Coordinates of N, CA and C in Angstrom, one line a residue:
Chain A
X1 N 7.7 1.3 55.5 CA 6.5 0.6 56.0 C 5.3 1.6 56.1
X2 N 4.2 1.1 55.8 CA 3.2 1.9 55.9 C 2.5 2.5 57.2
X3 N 2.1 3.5 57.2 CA 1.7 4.1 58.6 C 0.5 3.3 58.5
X4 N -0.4 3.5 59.5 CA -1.5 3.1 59.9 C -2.1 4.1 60.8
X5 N -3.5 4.4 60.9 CA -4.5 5.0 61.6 C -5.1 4.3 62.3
X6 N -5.9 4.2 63.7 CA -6.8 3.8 64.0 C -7.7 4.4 65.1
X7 N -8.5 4.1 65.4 CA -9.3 4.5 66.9 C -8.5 4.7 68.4
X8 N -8.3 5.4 69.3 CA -7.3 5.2 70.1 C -8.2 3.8 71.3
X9 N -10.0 4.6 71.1 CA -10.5 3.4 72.1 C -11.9 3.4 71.5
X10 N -12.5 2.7 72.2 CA -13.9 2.3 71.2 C -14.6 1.4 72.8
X11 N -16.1 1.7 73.2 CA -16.4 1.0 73.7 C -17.7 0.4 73.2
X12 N -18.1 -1.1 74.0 CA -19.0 -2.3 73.6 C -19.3 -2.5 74.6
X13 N -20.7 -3.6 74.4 CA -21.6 -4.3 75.6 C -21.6 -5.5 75.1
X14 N -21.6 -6.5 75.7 CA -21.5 -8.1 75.5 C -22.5 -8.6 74.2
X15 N -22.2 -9.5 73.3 CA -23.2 -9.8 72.2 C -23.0 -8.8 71.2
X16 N -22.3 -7.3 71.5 CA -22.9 -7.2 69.9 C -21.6 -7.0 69.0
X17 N -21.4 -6.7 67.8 CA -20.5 -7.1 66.9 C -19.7 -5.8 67.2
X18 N -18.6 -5.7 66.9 CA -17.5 -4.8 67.0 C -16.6 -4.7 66.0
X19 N -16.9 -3.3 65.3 CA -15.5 -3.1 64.2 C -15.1 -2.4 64.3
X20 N -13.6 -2.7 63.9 CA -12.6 -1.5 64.3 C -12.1 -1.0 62.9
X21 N -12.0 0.2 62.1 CA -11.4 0.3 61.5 C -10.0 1.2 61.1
X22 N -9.3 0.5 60.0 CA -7.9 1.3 60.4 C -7.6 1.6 58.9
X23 N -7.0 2.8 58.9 CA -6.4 3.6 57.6 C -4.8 3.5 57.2
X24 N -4.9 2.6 56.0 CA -3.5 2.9 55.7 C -3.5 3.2 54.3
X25 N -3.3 4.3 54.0 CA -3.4 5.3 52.3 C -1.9 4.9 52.0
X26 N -1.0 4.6 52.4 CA 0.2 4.7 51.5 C 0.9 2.6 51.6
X27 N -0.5 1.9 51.7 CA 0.0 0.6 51.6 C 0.4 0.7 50.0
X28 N 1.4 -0.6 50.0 CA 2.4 -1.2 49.0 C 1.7 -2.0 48.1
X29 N 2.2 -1.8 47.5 CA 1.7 -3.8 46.3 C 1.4 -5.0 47.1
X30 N 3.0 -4.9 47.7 CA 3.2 -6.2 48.5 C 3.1 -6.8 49.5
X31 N 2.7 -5.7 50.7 CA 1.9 -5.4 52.1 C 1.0 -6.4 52.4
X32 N 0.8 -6.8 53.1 CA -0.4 -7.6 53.6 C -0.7 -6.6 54.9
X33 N -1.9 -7.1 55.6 CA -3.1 -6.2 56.2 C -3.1 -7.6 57.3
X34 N -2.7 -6.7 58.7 CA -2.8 -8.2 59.9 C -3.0 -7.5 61.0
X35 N -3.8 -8.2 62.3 CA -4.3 -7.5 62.8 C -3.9 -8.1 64.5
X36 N -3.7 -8.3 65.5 CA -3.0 -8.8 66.6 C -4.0 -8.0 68.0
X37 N -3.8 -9.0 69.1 CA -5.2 -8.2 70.0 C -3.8 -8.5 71.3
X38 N -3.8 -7.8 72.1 CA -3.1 -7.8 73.4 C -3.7 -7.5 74.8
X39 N -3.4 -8.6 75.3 CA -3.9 -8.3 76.8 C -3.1 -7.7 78.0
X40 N -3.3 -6.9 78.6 CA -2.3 -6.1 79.6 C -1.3 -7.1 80.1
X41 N -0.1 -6.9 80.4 CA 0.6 -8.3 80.4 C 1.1 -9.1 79.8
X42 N 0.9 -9.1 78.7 CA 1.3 -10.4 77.7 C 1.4 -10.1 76.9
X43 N 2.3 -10.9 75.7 CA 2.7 -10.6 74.3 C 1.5 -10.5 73.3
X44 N 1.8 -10.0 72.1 CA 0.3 -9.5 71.1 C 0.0 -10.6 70.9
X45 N -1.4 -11.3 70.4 CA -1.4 -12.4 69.8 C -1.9 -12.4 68.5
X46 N -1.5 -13.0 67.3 CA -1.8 -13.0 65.9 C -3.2 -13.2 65.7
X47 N -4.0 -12.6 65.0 CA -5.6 -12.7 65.1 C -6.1 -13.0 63.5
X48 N -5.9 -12.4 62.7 CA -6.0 -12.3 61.4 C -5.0 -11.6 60.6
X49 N -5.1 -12.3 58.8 CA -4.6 -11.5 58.1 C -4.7 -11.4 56.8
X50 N -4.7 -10.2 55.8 CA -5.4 -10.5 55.1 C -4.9 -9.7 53.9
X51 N -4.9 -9.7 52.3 CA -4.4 -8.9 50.9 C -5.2 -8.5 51.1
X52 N -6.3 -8.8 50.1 CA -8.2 -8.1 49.7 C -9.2 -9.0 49.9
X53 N -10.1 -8.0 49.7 CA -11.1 -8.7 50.3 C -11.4 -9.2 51.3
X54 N -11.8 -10.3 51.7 CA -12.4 -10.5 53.1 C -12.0 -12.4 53.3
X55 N -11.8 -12.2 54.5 CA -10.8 -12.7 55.5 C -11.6 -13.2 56.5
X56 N -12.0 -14.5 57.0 CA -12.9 -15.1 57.9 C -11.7 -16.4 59.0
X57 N -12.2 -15.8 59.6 CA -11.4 -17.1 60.4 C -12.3 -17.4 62.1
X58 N -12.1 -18.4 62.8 CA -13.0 -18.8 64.1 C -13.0 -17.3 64.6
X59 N -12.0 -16.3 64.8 CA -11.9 -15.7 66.0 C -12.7 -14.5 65.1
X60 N -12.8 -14.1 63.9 CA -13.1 -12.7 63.6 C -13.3 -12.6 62.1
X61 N -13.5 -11.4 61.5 CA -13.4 -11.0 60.1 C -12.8 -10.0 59.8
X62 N -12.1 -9.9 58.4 CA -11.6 -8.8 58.3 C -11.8 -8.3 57.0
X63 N -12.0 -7.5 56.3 CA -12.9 -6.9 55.6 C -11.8 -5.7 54.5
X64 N -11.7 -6.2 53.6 CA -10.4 -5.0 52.9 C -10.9 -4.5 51.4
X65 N -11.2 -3.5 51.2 CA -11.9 -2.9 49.8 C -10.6 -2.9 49.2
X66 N -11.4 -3.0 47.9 CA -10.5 -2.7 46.7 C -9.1 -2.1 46.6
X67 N -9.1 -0.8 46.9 CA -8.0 0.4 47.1 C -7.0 -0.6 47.8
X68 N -7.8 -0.9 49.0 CA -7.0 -1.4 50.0 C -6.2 -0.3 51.2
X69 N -6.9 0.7 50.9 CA -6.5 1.9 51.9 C -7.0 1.9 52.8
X70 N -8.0 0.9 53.6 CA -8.6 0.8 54.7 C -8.6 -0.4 55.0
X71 N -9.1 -1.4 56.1 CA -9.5 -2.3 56.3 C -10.2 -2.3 57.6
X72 N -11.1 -3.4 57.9 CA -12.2 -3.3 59.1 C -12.0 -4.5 59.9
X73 N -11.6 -4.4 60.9 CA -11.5 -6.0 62.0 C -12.9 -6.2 62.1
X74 N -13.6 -7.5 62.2 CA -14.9 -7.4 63.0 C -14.7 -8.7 64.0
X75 N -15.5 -7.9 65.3 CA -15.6 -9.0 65.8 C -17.0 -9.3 66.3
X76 N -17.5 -10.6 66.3 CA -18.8 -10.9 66.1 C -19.3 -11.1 67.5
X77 N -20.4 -10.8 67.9 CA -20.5 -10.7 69.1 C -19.8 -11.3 70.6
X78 N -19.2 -9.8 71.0 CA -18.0 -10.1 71.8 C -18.4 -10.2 73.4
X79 N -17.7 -10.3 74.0 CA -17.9 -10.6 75.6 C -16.7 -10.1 76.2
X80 N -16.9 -10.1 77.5 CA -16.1 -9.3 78.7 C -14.8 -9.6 78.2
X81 N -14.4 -10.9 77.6 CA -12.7 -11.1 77.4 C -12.3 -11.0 76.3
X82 N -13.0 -10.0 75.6 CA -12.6 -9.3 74.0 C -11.7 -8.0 74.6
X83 N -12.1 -7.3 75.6 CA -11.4 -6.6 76.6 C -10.3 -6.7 75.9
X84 N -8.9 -5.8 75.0 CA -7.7 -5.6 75.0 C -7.7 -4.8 74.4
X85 N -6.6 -4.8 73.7 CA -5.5 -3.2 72.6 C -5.3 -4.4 71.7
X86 N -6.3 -4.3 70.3 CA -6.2 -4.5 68.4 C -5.4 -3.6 68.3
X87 N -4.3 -4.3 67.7 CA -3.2 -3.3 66.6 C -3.6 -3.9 65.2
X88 N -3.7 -2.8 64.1 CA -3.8 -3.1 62.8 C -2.0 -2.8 62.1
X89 N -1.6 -3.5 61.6 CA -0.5 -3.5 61.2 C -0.3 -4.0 59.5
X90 N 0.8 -2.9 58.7 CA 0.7 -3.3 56.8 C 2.1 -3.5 57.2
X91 N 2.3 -4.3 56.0 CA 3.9 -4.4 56.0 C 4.5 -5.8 55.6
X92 N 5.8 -5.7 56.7 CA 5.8 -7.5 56.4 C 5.6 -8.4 55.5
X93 N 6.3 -8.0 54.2 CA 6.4 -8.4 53.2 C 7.5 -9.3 53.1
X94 N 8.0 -10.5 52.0 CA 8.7 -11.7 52.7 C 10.3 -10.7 52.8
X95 N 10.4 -10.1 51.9 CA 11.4 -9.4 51.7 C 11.9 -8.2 52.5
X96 N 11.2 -8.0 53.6 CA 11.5 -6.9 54.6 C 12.1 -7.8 55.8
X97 N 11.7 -9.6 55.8 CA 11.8 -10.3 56.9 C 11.0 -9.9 57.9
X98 N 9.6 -9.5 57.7 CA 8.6 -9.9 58.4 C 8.4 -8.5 59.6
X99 N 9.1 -7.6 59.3 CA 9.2 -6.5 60.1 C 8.1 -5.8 60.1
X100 N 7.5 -5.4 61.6 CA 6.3 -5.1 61.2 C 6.4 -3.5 62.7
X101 N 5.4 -2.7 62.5 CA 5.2 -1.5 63.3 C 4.3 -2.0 63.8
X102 N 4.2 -1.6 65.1 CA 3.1 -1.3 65.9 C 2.8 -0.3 66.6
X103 N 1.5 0.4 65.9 CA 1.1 1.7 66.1 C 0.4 1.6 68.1
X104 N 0.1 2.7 68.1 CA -0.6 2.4 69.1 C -1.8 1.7 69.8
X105 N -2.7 1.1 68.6 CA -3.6 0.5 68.8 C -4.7 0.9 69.1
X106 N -5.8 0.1 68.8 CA -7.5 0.5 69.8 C -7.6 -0.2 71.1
X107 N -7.8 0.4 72.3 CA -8.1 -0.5 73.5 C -9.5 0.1 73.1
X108 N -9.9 -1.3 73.1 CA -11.4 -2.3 73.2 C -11.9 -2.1 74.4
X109 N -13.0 -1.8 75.0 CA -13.4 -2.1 76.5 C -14.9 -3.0 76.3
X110 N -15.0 -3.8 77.0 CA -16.2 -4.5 76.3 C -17.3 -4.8 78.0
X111 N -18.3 -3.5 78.1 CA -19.0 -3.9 79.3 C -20.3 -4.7 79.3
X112 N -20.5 -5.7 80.8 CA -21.5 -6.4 80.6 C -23.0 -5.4 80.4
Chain B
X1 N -0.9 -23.9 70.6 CA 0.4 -23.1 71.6 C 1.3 -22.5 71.1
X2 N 2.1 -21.7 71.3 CA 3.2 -21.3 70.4 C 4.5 -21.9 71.6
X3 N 5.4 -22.4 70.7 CA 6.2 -22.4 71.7 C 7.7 -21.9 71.9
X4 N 7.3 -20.3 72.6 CA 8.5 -19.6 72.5 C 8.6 -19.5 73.9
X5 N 9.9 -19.4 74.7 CA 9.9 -18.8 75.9 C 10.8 -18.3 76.3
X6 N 10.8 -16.9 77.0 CA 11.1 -16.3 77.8 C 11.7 -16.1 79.2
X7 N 12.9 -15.9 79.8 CA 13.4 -16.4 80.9 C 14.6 -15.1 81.3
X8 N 14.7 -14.4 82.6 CA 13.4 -14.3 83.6 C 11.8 -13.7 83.3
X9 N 11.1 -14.2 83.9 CA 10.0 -13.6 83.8 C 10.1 -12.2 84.1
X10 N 10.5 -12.2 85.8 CA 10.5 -11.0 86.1 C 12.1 -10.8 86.8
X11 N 12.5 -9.6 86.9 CA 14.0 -9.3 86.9 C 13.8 -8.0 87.8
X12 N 14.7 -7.7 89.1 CA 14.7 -6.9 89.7 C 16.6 -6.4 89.6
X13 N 17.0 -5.3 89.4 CA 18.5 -5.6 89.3 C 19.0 -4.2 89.7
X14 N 20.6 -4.4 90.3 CA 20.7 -2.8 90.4 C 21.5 -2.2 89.4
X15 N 21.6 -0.8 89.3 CA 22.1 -0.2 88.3 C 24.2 -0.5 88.3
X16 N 24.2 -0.6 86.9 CA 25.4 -1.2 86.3 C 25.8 -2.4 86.2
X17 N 24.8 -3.8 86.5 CA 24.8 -5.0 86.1 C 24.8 -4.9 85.3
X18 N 25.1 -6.2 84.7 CA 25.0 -6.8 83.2 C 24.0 -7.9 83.5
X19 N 22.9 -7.5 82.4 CA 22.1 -8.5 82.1 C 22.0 -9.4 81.2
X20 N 21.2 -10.6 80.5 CA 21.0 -11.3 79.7 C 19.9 -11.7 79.6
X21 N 19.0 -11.0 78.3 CA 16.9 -11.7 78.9 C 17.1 -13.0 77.7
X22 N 16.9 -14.4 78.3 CA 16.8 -15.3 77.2 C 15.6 -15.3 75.8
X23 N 15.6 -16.2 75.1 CA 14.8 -15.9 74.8 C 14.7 -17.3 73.6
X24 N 14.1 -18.4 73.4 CA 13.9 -19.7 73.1 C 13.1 -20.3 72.0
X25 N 12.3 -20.3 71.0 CA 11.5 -21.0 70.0 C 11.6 -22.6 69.7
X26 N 11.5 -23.2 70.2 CA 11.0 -24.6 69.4 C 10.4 -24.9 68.4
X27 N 10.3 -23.9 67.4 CA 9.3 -23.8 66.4 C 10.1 -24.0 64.9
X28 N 11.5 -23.7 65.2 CA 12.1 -23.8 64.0 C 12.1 -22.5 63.1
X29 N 11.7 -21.4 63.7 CA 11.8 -19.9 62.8 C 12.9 -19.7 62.5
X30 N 12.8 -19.3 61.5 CA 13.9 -18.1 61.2 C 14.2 -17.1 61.4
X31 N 13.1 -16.6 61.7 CA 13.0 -14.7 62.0 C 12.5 -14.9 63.4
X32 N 13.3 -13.8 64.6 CA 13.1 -13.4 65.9 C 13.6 -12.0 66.0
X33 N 12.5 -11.5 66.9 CA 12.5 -10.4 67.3 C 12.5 -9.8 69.1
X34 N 13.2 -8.4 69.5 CA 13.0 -8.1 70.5 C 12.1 -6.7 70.3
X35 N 11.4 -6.6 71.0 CA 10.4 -5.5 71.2 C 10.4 -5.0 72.8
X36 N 10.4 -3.8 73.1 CA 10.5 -3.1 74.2 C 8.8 -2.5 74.0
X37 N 8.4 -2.8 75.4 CA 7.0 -1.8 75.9 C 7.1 -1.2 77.3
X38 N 6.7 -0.2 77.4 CA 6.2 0.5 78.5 C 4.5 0.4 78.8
X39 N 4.6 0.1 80.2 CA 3.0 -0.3 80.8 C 1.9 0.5 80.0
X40 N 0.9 0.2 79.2 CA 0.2 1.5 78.5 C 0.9 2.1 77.0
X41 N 1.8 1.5 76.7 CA 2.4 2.2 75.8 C 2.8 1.5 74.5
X42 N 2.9 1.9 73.0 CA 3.0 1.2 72.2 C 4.5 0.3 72.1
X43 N 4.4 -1.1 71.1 CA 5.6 -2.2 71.1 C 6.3 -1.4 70.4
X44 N 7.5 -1.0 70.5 CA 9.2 -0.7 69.7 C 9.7 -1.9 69.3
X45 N 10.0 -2.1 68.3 CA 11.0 -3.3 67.5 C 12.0 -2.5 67.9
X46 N 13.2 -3.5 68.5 CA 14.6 -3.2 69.2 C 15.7 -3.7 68.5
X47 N 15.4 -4.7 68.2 CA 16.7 -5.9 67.7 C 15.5 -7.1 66.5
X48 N 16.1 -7.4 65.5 CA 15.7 -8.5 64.7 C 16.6 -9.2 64.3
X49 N 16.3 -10.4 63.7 CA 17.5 -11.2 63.4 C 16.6 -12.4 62.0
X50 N 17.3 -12.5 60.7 CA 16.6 -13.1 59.6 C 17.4 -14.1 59.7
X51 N 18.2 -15.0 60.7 CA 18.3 -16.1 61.1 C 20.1 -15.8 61.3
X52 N 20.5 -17.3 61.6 CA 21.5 -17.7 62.6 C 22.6 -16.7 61.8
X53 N 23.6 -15.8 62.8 CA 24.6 -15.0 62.3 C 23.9 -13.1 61.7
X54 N 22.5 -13.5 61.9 CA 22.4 -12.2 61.3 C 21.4 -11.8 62.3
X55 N 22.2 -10.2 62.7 CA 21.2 -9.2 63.9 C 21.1 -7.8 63.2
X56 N 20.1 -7.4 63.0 CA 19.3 -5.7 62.8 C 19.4 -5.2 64.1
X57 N 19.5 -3.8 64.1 CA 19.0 -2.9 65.0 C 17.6 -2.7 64.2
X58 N 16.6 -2.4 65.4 CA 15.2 -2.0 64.9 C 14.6 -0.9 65.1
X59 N 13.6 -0.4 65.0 CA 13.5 1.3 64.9 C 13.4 2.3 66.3
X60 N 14.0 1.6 67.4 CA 13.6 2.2 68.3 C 15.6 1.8 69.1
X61 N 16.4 3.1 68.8 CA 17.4 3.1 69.6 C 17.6 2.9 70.8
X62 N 18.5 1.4 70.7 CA 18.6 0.5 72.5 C 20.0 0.7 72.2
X63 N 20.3 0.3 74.2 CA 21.8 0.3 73.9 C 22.1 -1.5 74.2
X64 N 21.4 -2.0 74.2 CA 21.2 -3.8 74.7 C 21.9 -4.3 73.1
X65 N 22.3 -5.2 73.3 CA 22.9 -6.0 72.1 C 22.2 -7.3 72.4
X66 N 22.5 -8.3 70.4 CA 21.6 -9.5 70.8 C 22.7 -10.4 69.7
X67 N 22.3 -11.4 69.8 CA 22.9 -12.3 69.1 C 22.4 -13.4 68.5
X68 N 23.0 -14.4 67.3 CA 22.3 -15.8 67.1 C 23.2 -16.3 66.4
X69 N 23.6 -17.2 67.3 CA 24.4 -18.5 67.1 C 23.0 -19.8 66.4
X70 N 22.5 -19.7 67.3 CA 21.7 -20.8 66.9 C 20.2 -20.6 66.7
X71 N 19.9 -21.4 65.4 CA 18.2 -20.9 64.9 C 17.5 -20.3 66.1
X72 N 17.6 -21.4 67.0 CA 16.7 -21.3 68.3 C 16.5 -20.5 69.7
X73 N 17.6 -19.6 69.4 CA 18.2 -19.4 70.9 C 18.6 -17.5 70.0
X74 N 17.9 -16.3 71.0 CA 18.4 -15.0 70.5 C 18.2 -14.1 71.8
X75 N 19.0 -14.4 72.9 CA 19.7 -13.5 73.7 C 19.8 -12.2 73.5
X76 N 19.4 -11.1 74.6 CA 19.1 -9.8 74.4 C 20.0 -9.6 75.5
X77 N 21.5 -8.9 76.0 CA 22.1 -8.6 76.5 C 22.3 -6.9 76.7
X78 N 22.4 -6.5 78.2 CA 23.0 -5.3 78.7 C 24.1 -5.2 79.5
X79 N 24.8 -4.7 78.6 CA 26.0 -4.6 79.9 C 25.9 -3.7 80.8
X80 N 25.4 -2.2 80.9 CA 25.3 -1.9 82.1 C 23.8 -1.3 82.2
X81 N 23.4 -2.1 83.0 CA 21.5 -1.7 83.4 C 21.3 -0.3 83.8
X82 N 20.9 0.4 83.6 CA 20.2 1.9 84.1 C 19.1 2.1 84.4
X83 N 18.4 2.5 85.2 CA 16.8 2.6 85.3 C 15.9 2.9 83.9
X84 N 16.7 3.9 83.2 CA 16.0 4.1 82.1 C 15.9 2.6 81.2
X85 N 16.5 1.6 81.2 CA 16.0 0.8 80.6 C 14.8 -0.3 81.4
X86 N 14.5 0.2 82.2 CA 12.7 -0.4 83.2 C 12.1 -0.3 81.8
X87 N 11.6 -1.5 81.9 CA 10.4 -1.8 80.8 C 9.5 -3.4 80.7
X88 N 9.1 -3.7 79.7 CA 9.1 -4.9 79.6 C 9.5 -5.5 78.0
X89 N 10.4 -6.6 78.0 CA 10.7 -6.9 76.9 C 10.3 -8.2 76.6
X90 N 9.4 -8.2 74.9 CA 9.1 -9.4 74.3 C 9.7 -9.9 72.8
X91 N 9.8 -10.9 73.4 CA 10.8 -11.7 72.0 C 9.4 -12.1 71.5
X92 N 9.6 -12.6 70.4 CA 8.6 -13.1 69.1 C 9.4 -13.7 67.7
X93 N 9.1 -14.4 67.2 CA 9.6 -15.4 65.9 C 8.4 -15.4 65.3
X94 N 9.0 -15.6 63.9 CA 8.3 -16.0 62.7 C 8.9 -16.3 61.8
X95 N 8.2 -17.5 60.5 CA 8.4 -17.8 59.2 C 7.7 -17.5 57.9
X96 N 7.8 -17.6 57.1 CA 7.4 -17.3 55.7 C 6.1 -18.1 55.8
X97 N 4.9 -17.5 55.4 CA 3.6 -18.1 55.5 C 3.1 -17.2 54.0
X98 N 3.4 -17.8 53.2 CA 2.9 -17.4 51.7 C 3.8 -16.3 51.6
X99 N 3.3 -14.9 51.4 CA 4.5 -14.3 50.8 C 4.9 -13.7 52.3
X100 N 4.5 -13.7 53.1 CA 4.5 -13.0 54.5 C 5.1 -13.6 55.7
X101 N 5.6 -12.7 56.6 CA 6.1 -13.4 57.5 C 5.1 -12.5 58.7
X102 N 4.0 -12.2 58.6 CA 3.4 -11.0 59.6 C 3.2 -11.8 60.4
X103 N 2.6 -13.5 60.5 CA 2.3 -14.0 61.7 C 3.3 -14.1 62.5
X104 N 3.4 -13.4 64.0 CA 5.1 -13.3 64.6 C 4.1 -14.1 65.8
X105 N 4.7 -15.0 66.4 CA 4.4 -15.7 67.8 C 5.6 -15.0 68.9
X106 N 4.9 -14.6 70.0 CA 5.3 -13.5 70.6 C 5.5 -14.5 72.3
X107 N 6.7 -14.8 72.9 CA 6.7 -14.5 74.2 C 6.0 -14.4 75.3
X108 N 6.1 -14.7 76.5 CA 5.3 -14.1 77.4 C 6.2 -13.1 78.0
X109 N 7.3 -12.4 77.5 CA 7.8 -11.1 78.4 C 8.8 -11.3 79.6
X110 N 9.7 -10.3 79.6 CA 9.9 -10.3 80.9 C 10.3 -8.6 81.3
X111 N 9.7 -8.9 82.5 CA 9.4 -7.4 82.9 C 10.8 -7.1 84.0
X112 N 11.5 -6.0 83.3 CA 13.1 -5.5 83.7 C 12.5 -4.3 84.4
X113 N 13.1 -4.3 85.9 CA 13.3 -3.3 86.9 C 14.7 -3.1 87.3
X114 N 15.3 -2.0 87.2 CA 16.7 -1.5 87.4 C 16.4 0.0 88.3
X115 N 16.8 -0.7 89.8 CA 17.3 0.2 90.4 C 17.9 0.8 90.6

């Protein structure tokens, strides 16, 4: 499974857009690129995911060049309860049975 | 919603019990997972399972055992509790969603204290 890189923390102020980006040089063919947000307390929750290119959904975007050795979460102007720990996670191909690492993550801090 | 659940929520116990953290999906997965976290600290995959009869060990050496009898139902058992295993453990399931199974619907946890 591919390692991954990221930010350990990153901070924000309410409204403005936030991207996190995360490094994975030794992704697969078969990899997909997914990204999960957790709140102190509670289990991760699935946020996006994505091969190449770019990846839109209500909560976010995600942003994957070519190579595909990086990829960028964005989140579009965020507020006090964007507040958690984004894990970027490669892997989890059908044939691994969905196994996936979770690095340490970015805690987000998002002030008013 | 996702509907997985977790049972006890919270668990106080003394050292050398045997425990059992449930663990439930209504979803119909095939794939479930146990993950161990410490407050602050990154998820460990502990135990997986690619459906009924079949259990992985996962990359983070437990001494808990798990099981699956049934699609639905993947039980995380200790026979004897130690403080070193204080933590919090979250189950999570998932299915094949194109070629991937990355979207995992995760638990709300139950947080193990062994005195």
């Amino acid at each position: 499974l591919a390692k991954t890189t990221q930010p350990i923390s990153m901070d924000s102020y309410e409204g403005q857009e936030v991207n996190i980006t995360c490094s994975h040089n030794n992704i697969a063919t078969n990899d997909y690129i997914t990204w999960y947000q957790q709140f102190p307390s509670q289990g991760p929750r699935f946020i996006i995911q994505g091969y190449k290119t770019k990846v839109t959904n209500e909560v976010a975007s995600l942003f994957i060049p070519a190579d595909r050795k990086s990829s960028t979460l964005s989140l579009p102007r965020v507020s006090l309860s964007d507040t958690a720990v984004y894990y970027c996670l490669v892997g989890g191909e059908y044939n691994q049975g969905g196994k996936l690492i979770f690095g340490q993550g970015t805690e987000l801090s998002v002030k008013p | 919603e996702a509907d997985i659940y977790q049972t006890p929520r919270y668990l106080v116990i003394g050292t050398g019990k045997k425990i059992t953290l449930e663990c439930s999906q209504t979803m119909g997965h095939d794939k479930m997972y146990w993950y161990q976290q410490d407050p602050g600290m990154e998820l460990h995959l502990i135990h997986y399972s690619y459906g009924v009869n079949s259990t992985e060990k996962g990359d983070l050496s437990s001494e808990s055992t798990v099981s699956r009898i049934r699609t639905e139902h993947f039980p995380l058992t200790l026979e004897s509790a130690r403080p070193s295993h204080t933590s919090q453990y979250l189950c999570a399931s998932s299915t094949k969603t194109g070629q991937s199974y990355n979207e995992q619907f995760f638990g709300p946890g139950t947080r193990l204290t062994v005195l």
